CSV table of C-alpha atoms in Angstrom, one decimal:
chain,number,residue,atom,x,y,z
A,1356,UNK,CA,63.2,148.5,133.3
A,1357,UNK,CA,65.5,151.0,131.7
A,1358,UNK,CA,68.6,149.1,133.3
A,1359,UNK,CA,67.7,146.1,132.6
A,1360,UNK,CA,67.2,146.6,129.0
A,1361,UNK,CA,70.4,148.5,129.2
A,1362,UNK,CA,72.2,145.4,131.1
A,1363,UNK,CA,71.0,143.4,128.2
A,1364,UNK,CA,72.1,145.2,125.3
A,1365,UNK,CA,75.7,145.9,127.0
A,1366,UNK,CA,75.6,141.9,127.2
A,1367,UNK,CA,74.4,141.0,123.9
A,1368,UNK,CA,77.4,143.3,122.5
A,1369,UNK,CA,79.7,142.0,124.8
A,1370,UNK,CA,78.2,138.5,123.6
A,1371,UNK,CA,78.9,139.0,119.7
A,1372,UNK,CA,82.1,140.0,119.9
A,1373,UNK,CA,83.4,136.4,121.1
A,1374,UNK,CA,82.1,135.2,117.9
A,1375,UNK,CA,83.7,137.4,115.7
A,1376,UNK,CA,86.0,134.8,113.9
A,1377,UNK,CA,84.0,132.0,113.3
A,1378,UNK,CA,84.8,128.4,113.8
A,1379,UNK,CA,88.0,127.1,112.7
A,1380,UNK,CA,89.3,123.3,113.1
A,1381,UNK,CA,91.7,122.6,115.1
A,1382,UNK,CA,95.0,120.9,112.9
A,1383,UNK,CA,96.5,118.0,114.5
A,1384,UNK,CA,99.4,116.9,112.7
A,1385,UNK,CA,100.6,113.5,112.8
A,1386,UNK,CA,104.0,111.7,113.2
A,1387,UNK,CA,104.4,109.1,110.6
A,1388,UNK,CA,105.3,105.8,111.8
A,1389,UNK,CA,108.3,104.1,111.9
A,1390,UNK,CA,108.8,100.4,111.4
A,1391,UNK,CA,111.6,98.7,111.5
A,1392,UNK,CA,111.7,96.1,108.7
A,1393,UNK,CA,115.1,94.3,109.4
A,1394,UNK,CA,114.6,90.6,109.6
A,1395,UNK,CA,115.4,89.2,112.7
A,1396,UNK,CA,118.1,86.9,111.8
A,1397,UNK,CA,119.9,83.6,113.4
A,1398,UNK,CA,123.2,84.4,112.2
A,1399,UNK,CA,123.3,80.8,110.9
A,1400,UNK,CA,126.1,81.5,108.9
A,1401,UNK,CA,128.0,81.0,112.0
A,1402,UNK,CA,125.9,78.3,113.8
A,1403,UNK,CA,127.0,76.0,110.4
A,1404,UNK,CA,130.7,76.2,110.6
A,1405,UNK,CA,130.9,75.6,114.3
A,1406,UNK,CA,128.8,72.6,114.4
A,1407,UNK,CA,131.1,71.2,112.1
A,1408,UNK,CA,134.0,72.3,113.6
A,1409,UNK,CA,132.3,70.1,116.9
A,1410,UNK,CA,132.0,67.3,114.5
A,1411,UNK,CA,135.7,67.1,113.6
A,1412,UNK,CA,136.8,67.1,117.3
A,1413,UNK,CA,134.3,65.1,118.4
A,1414,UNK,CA,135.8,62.3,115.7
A,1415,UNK,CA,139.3,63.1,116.7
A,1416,UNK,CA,138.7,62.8,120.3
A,1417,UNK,CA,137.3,59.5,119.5
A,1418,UNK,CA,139.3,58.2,117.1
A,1419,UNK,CA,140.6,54.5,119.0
A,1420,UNK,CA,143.7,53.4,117.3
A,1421,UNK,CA,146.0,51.0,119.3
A,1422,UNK,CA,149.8,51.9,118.4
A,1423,UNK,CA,150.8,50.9,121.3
C-alpha cells in the first residue's frame, strides 16, 4: 500500500506542475483584406473615335460620282 500511495503522490506532483501557468488564448492575427476598387473600364474613349473614323471611310469608299 505504501507504494502505491507513494506512486500517487509522485503523480499528483508530477500532475500540477503542467498546470502551473494557467490558460492563455491563443492570438491569431489577421491579414486585412485587400480589394481592388478600380473600375473595370471599356476604354470607350477609344471605341468612339474609331467607329467614326469607320464611318468616314465607309462614306468615301462609297461615294458614286461619275466623272468619267
Amino acid at each position: 500500500m505504501k507504494k502505491v500511495a507513494t506512486f500517487a503522490l509522485a503523480l499528483g506532483l508530477t500532475a500540477s506542475t503542467a498546470f502551473a501557468g494557467g490558460y492563455v488564448a491563443p492570438v491569431v492575427e489577421v491579414e486585412p483584406v485587400v480589394v481592388d476598387t478600380r473600375p473595370a473600364g471599356t476604354n470607350a474613349g477609344f471605341i468612339v473615335p474609331a467607329l467614326l473614323a469607320l464611318a468616314v471611310i465607309a462614306a468615301i469608299a462609297s461615294d458614286s460620282s461619275d466623272d468619267s
